[in-house]
Structure formats: structure tokens, C-alpha cells
PDB file of C-alpha atoms in Angstrom:
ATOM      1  CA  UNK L 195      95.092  27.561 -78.653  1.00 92.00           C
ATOM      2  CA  UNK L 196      98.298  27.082 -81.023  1.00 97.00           C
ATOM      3  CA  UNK L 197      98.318  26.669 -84.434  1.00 98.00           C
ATOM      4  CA  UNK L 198     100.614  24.090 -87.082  1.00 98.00           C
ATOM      5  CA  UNK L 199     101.186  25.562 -90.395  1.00 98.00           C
ATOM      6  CA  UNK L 200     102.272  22.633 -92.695  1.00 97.00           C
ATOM      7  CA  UNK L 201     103.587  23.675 -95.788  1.00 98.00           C
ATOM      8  CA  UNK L 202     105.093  21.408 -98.751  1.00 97.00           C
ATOM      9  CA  UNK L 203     108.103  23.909-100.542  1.00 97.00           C
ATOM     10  CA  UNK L 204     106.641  24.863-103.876  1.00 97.00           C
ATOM     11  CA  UNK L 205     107.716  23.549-107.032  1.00 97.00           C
ATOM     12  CA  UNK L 206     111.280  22.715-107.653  1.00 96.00           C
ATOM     13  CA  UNK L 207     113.540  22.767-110.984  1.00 96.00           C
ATOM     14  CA  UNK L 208     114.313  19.978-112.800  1.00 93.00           C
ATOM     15  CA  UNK L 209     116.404  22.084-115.443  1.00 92.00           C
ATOM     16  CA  UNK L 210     119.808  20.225-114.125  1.00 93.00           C
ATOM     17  CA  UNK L 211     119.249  16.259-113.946  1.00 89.00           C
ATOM     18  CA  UNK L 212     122.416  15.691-112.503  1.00 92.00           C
ATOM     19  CA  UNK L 213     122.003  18.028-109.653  1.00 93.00           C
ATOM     20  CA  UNK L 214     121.780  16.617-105.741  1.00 96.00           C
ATOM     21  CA  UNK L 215     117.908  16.280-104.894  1.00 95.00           C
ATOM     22  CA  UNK L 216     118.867  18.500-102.006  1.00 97.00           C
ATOM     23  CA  UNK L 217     120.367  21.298-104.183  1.00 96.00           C
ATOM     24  CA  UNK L 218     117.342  21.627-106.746  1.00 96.00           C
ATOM     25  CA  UNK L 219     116.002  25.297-106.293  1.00 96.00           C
ATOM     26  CA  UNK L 220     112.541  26.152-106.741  1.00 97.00           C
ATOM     27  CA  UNK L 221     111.588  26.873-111.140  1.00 96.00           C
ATOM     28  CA  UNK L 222     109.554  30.033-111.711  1.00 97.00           C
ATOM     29  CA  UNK L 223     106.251  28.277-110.969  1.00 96.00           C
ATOM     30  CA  UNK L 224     107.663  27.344-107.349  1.00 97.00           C
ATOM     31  CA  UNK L 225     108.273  31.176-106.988  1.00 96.00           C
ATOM     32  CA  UNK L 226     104.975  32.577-107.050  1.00 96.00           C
ATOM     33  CA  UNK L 227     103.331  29.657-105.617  1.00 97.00           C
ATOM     34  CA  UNK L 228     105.275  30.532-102.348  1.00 97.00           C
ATOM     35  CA  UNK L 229     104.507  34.052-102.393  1.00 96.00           C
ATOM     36  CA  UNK L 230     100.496  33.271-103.283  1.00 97.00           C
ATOM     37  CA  UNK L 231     100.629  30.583-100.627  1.00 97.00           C
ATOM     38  CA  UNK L 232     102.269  33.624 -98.189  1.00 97.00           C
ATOM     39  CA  UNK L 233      99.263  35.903 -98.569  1.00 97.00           C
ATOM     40  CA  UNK L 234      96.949  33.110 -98.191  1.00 96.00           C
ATOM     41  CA  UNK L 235      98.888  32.496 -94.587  1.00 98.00           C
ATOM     42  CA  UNK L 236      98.022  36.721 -93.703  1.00 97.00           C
ATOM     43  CA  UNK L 237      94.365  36.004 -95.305  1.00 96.00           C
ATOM     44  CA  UNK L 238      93.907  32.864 -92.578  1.00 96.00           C
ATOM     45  CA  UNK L 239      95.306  35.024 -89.689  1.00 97.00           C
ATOM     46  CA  UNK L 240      98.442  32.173 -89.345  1.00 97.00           C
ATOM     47  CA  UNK L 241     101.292  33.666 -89.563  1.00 98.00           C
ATOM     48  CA  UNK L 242     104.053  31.807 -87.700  1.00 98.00           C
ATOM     49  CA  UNK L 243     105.963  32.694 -84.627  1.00 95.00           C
ATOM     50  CA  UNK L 244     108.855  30.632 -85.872  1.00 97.00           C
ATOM     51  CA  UNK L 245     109.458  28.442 -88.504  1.00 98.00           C
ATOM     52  CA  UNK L 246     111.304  25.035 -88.922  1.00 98.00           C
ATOM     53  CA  UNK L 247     112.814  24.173 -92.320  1.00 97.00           C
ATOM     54  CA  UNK L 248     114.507  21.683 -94.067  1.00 98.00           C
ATOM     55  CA  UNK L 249     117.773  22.025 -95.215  1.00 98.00           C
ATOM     56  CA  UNK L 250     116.952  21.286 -98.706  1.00 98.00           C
ATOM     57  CA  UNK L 251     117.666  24.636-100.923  1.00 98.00           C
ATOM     58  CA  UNK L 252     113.694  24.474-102.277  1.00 98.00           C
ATOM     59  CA  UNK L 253     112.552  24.848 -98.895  1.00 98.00           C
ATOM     60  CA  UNK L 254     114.879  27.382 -97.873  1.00 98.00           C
ATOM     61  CA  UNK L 255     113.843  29.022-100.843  1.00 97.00           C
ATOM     62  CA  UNK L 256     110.234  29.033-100.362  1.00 98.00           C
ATOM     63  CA  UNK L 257     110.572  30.384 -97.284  1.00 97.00           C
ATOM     64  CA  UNK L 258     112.623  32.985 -98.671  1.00 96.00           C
ATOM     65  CA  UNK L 259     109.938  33.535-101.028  1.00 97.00           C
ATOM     66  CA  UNK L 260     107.346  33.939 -98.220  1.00 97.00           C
ATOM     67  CA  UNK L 261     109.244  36.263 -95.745  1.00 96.00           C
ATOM     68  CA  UNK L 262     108.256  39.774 -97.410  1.00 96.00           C
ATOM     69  CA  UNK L 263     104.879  39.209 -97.241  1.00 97.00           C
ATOM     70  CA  UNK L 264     104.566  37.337 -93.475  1.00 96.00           C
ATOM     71  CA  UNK L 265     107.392  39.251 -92.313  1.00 93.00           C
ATOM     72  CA  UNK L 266     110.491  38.717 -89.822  1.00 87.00           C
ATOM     73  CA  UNK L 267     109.644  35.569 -88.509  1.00 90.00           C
ATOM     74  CA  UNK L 268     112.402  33.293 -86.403  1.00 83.00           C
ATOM     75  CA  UNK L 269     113.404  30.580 -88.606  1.00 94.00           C
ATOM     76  CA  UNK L 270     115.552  27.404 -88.066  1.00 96.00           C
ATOM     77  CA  UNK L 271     116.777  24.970 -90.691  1.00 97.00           C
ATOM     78  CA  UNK L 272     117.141  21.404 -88.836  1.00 97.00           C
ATOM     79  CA  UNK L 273     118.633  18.971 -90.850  1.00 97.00           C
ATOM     80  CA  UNK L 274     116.237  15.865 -89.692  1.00 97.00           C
ATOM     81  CA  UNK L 275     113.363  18.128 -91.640  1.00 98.00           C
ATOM     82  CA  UNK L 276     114.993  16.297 -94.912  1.00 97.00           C
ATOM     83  CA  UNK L 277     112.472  14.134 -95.912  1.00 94.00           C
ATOM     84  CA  UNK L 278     111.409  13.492 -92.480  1.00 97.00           C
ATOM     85  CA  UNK L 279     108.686  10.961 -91.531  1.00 97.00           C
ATOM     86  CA  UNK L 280     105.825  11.988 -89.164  1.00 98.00           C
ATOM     87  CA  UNK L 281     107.518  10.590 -85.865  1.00 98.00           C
ATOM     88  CA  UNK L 282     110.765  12.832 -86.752  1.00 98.00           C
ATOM     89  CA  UNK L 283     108.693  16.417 -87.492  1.00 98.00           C
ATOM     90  CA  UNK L 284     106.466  15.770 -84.033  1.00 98.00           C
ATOM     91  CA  UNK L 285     109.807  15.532 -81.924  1.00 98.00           C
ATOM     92  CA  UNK L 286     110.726  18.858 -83.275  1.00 98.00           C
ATOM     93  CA  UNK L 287     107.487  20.339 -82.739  1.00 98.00           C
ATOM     94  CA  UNK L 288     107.460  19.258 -79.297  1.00 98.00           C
ATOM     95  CA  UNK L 289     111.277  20.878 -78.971  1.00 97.00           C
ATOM     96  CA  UNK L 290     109.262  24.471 -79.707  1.00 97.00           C
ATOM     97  CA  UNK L 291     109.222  27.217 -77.626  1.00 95.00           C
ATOM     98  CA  UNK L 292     105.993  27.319 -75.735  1.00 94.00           C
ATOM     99  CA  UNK L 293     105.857  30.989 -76.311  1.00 95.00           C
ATOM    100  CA  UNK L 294     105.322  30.618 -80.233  1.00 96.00           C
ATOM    101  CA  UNK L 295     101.305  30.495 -80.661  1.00 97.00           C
ATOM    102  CA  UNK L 296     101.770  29.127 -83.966  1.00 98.00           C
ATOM    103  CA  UNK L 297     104.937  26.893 -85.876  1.00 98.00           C
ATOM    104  CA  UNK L 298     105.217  26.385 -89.276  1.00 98.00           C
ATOM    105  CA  UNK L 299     107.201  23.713 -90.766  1.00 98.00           C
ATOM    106  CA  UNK L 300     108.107  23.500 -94.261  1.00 98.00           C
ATOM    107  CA  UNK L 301     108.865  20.054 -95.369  1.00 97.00           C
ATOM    108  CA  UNK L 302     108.779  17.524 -98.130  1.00 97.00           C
ATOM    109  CA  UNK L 303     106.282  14.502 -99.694  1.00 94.00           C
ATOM    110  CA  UNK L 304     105.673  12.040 -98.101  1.00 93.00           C
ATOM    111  CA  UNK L 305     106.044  13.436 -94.219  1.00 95.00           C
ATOM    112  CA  UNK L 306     103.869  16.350 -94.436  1.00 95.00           C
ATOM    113  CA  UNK L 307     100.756  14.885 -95.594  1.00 93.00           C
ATOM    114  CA  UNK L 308     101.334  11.858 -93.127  1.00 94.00           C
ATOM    115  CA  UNK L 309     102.116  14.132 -90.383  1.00 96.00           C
ATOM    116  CA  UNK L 310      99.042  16.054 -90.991  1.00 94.00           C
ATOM    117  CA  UNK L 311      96.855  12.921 -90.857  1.00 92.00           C
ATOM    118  CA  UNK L 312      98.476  11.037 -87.971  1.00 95.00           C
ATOM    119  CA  UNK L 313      98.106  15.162 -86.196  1.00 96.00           C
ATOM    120  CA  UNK L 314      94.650  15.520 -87.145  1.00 93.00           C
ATOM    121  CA  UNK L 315      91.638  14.133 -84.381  1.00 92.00           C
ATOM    122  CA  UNK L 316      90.021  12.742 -88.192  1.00 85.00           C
ATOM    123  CA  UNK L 317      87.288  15.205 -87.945  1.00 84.00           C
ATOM    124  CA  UNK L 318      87.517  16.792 -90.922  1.00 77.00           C
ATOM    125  CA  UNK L 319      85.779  17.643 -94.082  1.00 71.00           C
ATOM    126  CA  UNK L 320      86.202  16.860 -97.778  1.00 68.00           C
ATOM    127  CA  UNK L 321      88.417  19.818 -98.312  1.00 70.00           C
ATOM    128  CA  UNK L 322      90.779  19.021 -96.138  1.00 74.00           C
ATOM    129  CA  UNK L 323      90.268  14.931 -96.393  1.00 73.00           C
ATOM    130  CA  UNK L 324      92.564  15.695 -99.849  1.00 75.00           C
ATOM    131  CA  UNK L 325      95.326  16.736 -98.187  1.00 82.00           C
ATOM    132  CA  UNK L 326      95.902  12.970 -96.693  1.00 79.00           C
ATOM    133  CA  UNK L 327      96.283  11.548-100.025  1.00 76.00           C
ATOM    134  CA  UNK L 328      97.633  14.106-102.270  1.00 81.00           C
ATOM    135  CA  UNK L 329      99.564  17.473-101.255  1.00 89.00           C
ATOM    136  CA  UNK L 330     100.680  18.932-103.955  1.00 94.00           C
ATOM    137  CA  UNK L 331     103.932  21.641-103.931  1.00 96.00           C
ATOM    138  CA  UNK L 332     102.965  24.784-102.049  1.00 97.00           C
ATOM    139  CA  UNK L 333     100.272  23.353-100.052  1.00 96.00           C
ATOM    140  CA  UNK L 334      99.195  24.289 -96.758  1.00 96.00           C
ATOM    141  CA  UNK L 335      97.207  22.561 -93.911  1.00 96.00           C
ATOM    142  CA  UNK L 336      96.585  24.449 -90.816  1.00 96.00           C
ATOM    143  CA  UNK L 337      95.500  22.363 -87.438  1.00 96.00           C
ATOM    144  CA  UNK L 338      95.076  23.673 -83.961  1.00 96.00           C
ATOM    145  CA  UNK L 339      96.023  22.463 -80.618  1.00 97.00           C
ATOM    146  CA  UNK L 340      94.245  23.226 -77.478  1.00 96.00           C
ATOM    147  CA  UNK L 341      97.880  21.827 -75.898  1.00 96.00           C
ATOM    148  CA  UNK L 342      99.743  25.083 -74.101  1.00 95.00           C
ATOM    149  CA  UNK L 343     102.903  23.246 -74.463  1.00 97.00           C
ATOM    150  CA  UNK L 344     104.378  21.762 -77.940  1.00 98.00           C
ATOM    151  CA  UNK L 345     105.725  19.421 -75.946  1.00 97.00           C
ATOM    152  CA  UNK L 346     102.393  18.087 -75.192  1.00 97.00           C
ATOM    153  CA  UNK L 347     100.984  17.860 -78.920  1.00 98.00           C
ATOM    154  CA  UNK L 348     100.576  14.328 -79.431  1.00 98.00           C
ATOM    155  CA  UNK L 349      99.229  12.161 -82.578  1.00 98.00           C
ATOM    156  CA  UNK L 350      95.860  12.826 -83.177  1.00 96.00           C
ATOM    157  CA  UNK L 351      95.437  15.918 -81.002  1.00 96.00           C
ATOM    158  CA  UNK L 352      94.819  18.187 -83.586  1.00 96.00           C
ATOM    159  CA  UNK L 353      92.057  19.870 -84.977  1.00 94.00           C
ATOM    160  CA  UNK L 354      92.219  20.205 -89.407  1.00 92.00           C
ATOM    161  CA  UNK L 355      91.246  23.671 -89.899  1.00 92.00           C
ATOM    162  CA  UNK L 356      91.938  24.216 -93.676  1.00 93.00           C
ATOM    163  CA  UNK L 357      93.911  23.162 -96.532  1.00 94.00           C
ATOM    164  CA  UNK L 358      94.645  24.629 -99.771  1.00 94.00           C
ATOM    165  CA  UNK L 359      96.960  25.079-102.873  1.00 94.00           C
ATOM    166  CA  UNK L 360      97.999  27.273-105.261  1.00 93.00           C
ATOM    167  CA  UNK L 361      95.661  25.967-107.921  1.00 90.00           C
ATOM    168  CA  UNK L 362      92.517  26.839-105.062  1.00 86.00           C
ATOM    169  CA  UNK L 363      93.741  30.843-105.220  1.00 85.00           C
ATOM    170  CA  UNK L 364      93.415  31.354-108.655  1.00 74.00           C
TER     171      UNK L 364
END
């Protein structure tokens, strides 16, 4: 079995209106969300083999934020992960090493929740049913695969194990 960590980078700073979208670091809210979020990852058993991230400093950052507490994990920025739609994030799934048992991806609104949902086999429950409409910063779904190759994963071959946020762990 192989596991898909989706995570949403945690909350972002506003302080500078005229700064890029891309630049905009995470505020001190964003900070311990990713670190809370991080445990929850070592709670679940989860922890990624590697890790694909977009380019965009907040989710840099909250991976940043995350690495003491899951550990030395590969990961790769990919500049495509920028507000990436659900047909983007499965190609570089599929381009994953087949030895990583589980990938995390840490991504942007709207593409994570739609990637999660167009993933998922829709057998799910109400708490994870939420994470289809609203997936707030520092969020994190977890689906399985029973796929040995990423390559394989398809649309709607996935198995929703859990979702929660920051808000749920406190």
C-alpha cells in the first residue's frame, strides 16, 4: 500500500500588500500550524518518503517548519506545484519513485482539495467529505493506494483515510 499526504501550506502574511503572491511568507499563525500539523503526520504513522513542493516561499516555508519534527525527508520544489490544478499534481505523482511508500505534496487552494476529491474512490465519511469543499491553511488529507507504482495511481483510485486541521488539534 502507498500513502498521499496532501497538505495546503499554513497561513501566509499579508503584512506587505504589495508583495508577489509567490513571495508572501507564512505570519506567526502559519508557523505553528505547520509544526502542529507535523506531529499530527508522526501521530498518523505518515511520514513521507519524499516530498514535492511548490515553489511559492509559504510552502517552502511550511515545510521548513515541518522538517524537525518528521525529520530528513527528500524534498523537491517543482515549479508546476504553483497553483497547480488536479491533472498537473497527478503527473508528478506518477513521476515518483516507486520506492517512496508514501509522497507528500504541499500545494495551494484550489488544486489540493480538487485533487483529493478527483483521487479519492468517494467512499468516505463526513470528516473527510469537508475537505472537498473547504481546506483550510495547514490541512491535511491522507489517501492510500493499493497501486505499487505511482505511475499507476489514477483518478479515483484512492482510498480517503483522514483529514484534519489545525483548529481539530486544539
Amino acid at each position: 500500500m502507498k500513502r498521499i499526504v496532501l497538505i495546503r501550506h499554513a497561513k501566509s502574511s499579508w503584512s506587505d500588500p504589495d508583495q508577489e503572491d509567490i513571495a508572501r511568507p507564512l505570519n506567526q499563525r502559519g508557523r505553528l500550524s505547520a509544526a502542529l500539523m507535523a506531529a499530527q503526520i508522526v501521530e498518523l504513522d505518515a511520514v513521507p518518503d519524499a516530498v514535492w513542493l511548490s515553489p511559492a516561499a509559504r510552502t517552502v516555508e511550511t515545510w521548513e517548519r515541518m522538517k524537525p519534527i518528521l525529520g530528513e525527508v527528500e524534498a523537491e520544489t517543482h515549479k508546476a506545484l504553483y497553483m497547480a490544478d488536479p491533472d498537473t499534481m497527478l503527473k508528478i505523482l506518477q513521476s515518483t519513485s516507486s520506492k517512496a511508500k508514501t509522497v507528500a505534496i504541499v500545494g495551494h487552494q484550489p488544486g489540493v482539495s480538487a485533487f483529493a476529491r478527483k483521487l479519492s474512490d468517494g467512499k468516505i465519511g463526513p470528516t473527510c467529505a469537508r475537505a472537498f469543499t473547504h481546506f483550510p491553511t495547514a490541512g491535511l488529507a491522507i489517501l492510500s493506494t493499493q497501486e505499487e507504482k505511482w505511475s499507476k495511481v489514477t483518478f479515483k483510485s484512492c482510498r480517503f483515510e483522514h483529514f484534519s486541521v489545525p483548529k481539530d488539534l486544539v
